[in-house]
Amino acid sequence: MSTAADLSSFGLTGGSFITVLTGAGVSAECGIPTFRGAGGLWRTYRAEDLATPAAFSRDPRLVWEWYDYRRGICAGKQPNPAHNAITRLDGNLSNFLLMTQNVDDLHGRAGTGRLVELHGNLFRARCLECGAVDRNLPVPLLEIPPRCGCGGMLRPDVVWFGEALPEEAIRLASEASRDCDLMVVAGTSAVVQPAASMPLLARQAGAHVIEVNPDPTPLTPFVDLHLEGKAGEVMPGLVESILELVTP
Ligand code: OAD
C-alpha cells in the first residue's frame, strides 16, 4: 500500500492534532553525528563520560570545551529538508506540536515555533547561582567556563545523564502524546526515556503512529507505518501527503 493510501485510512481531518517526535537522525544529513552512530567520540571521551553532573563538577572547563566544540559544529550547519518540512506542518496546521530530543537548535532555526525541547538547547546556558538563562553567548565562547552577570558559573542548559527532564517540557509532551491523532517519529533510536515512551502513550490513547528511519528500532513493531529511509528524503513527501488530506 502507498503512503497516501495508508494515510487516508487514518481518518485525519482539518481539526486533527498532529505531533512529531524527532531525534538525532533528523540532523544527520546536516553532518551532525548521531549519538549511537559512528563519529560520536570527541578526543577520547564518550558522551556518557562528559554529559553528567559529576563530570561537570570535576572539570567544568573540559565539559564546556566539548560543548563549545559541538556548538561550533551545529552553528555552522543549516536546517535540511526534514526540518523545513516540519516547519510547513507548524505553519499549516491548527493543532500541532513538535517534540525534539535534539539540542542543536536546527528546528528553531528552521522556524518551527510550536516546539518542545525535551533535552534543552546547546545555545542556552543557565547560571548555577541565580538560575538566569543566557541565550546570547558567543560562538565560540570568549571565556571557558563562561560566567553569568551575577558572577556565578554558567552550565549548558541541556539535560545530562542522570538528570530529570524539565517538568514543563515533559508535561506538554505527555499531554500532546495522549491527545494527538497522529504522531510522526523521525530519526530516533527510541531507546532513551522518557522520550521513547511518547509514541507508546499516543498509541495507547488511540493515535496512529508513523516512523521514519532507515533502520528498524524497538518502536517499529508498534507503529502503523514504518517509512524506511532518510528523514531529509522521506519527510517532505510525507508532509505534503498529510497536508493534502487535512487542509482544504
Ligand atoms: P540516536 O543516535 O540514539 O539514534 C539516531 C537514530 O537516527 C537511529 O535510529 C538511526 O537509525 C536514525 N538515523 C540515522 N540517520 C538518519 C537519517 N538520515 N534520517 C532518519 N533517521 C536516521 O539518537 P537519539 O534517538 O536522538 O540524550 O538519541 C536520544 C538521546 O540519547 C539524545 O537526545 C541524547 C542521547 O543520550 C541526551 O543527551 C539527554
Tab-separated table of N, CA and C and ligand atoms in Angstrom, residues 23-25 28-29 34-37 101-102 119 159 161 187-190 192 212-215 217 229-231, ligand 1:
chain	number	residue	atom	x	y	z
A	23	GLY	N	14.643	12.893	16.696
A	23	GLY	CA	15.911	12.600	17.357
A	23	GLY	C	17.061	12.943	16.426
A	24	ALA	N	18.247	12.545	16.836
A	24	ALA	CA	19.473	12.980	16.165
A	24	ALA	C	19.500	12.645	14.666
A	25	GLY	N	18.787	11.586	14.260
A	25	GLY	CA	18.796	11.189	12.850
A	25	GLY	C	18.266	12.280	11.932
A	28	ALA	N	21.167	14.254	10.974
A	28	ALA	CA	22.341	13.508	10.477
A	28	ALA	C	22.756	13.994	9.089
A	29	GLU	N	21.751	14.294	8.247
A	29	GLU	CA	22.085	14.715	6.879
A	29	GLU	C	22.683	16.122	6.820
A	34	THR	N	25.142	11.378	14.975
A	34	THR	CA	24.112	10.915	15.906
A	34	THR	C	24.819	10.402	17.170
A	35	PHE	N	24.041	10.042	18.187
A	35	PHE	CA	24.649	9.590	19.447
A	35	PHE	C	25.143	8.165	19.355
A	36	ARG	N	24.340	7.306	18.698
A	36	ARG	CA	24.669	5.890	18.699
A	36	ARG	C	25.261	5.423	17.373
A	37	GLY	N	25.457	6.353	16.429
A	37	GLY	CA	26.120	6.001	15.180
A	37	GLY	C	27.622	6.248	15.310
A	101	GLN	N	14.290	15.670	20.777
A	101	GLN	CA	15.347	15.331	21.727
A	101	GLN	C	16.631	16.061	21.345
A	102	ASN	N	16.598	16.763	20.218
A	102	ASN	CA	17.817	17.399	19.727
A	102	ASN	C	18.088	18.717	20.447
A	119	HIS	N	15.378	17.894	25.727
A	119	HIS	CA	16.725	17.761	26.300
A	119	HIS	C	17.485	19.076	26.343
A	159	VAL	N	19.952	18.654	29.259
A	159	VAL	CA	19.726	17.591	30.244
A	159	VAL	C	20.906	16.626	30.190
A	161	PHE	N	22.962	13.050	31.621
A	161	PHE	CA	22.665	11.701	32.093
A	161	PHE	C	22.447	11.758	33.608
A	187	GLY	N	13.888	9.751	13.037
A	187	GLY	CA	15.313	9.858	13.355
A	187	GLY	C	15.674	9.636	14.802
A	188	THR	N	14.943	8.762	15.476
A	188	THR	CA	15.345	8.444	16.852
A	188	THR	C	15.446	6.935	17.035
A	189	SER	N	16.446	6.530	17.837
A	189	SER	CA	16.619	5.102	18.125
A	189	SER	C	15.546	4.623	19.106
A	190	ALA	N	14.774	5.564	19.665
A	190	ALA	CA	13.643	5.234	20.549
A	190	ALA	C	14.067	4.337	21.711
A	192	VAL	N	15.822	6.057	24.550
A	192	VAL	CA	16.087	6.912	25.708
A	192	VAL	C	14.754	7.419	26.276
A	212	VAL	N	9.794	7.195	10.750
A	212	VAL	CA	10.671	7.453	9.606
A	212	VAL	C	12.101	7.189	10.060
A	213	ASN	N	12.727	6.170	9.514
A	213	ASN	CA	14.070	5.787	9.960
A	213	ASN	C	14.637	4.809	8.930
A	214	PRO	N	15.928	4.912	8.608
A	214	PRO	CA	16.485	3.935	7.665
A	214	PRO	C	16.557	2.533	8.270
A	215	ASP	N	16.515	2.460	9.608
A	215	ASP	CA	16.656	1.164	10.289
A	215	ASP	C	15.458	0.915	11.196
A	217	THR	N	13.697	0.026	14.772
A	217	THR	CA	14.018	0.378	16.164
A	217	THR	C	13.111	-0.463	17.072
A	229	GLY	N	13.877	5.025	5.371
A	229	GLY	CA	14.626	5.982	4.571
A	229	GLY	C	15.125	7.125	5.425
A	230	LYS	N	15.869	8.022	4.768
A	230	LYS	CA	16.428	9.174	5.473
A	230	LYS	C	15.350	10.244	5.650
A	231	ALA	N	15.410	10.907	6.800
A	231	ALA	CA	14.381	11.912	7.107
A	231	ALA	C	14.321	13.000	6.029
B	1	OAD	P1	20.490	8.055	18.369
B	1	OAD	O1	21.893	8.317	17.929
B	1	OAD	O2	20.290	7.103	19.509
B	1	OAD	O3	19.632	7.469	17.152
B	1	OAD	C1	19.619	8.087	15.902
B	1	OAD	C2	18.588	7.367	15.044
B	1	OAD	O4	18.505	8.051	13.815
B	1	OAD	C3	18.905	5.900	14.715
B	1	OAD	O5	17.744	5.114	14.901
B	1	OAD	C4	19.298	5.934	13.239
B	1	OAD	O6	18.916	4.746	12.549
B	1	OAD	C5	18.484	7.112	12.750
B	1	OAD	N1	19.034	7.802	11.583
B	1	OAD	C6	20.317	7.935	11.164
B	1	OAD	N2	20.382	8.681	10.060
B	1	OAD	C7	19.116	9.061	9.775
B	1	OAD	C8	18.524	9.860	8.749
B	1	OAD	N3	19.263	10.440	7.800
B	1	OAD	N4	17.183	10.027	8.764
B	1	OAD	C9	16.415	9.451	9.729
B	1	OAD	N5	16.920	8.690	10.706
B	1	OAD	C10	18.252	8.499	10.736
B	1	OAD	O7	19.816	9.472	18.650
B	1	OAD	P2	18.529	9.815	19.530
B	1	OAD	O8	17.474	8.790	19.373
B	1	OAD	O9	18.183	11.217	19.242
B	1	OAD	O10	20.133	12.478	25.106
B	1	OAD	O11	19.130	9.734	20.999
B	1	OAD	C11	18.303	10.054	22.071
B	1	OAD	C12	19.078	10.704	23.152
B	1	OAD	O12	20.191	9.876	23.509
B	1	OAD	C13	19.755	12.018	22.798
B	1	OAD	O13	18.863	13.120	22.836
B	1	OAD	C14	20.789	12.135	23.863
B	1	OAD	C15	21.316	10.717	23.911
B	1	OAD	O14	21.677	10.274	25.160
B	1	OAD	C16	20.705	13.388	25.935
B	1	OAD	O15	21.731	13.967	25.648
B	1	OAD	C17	19.919	13.630	27.186
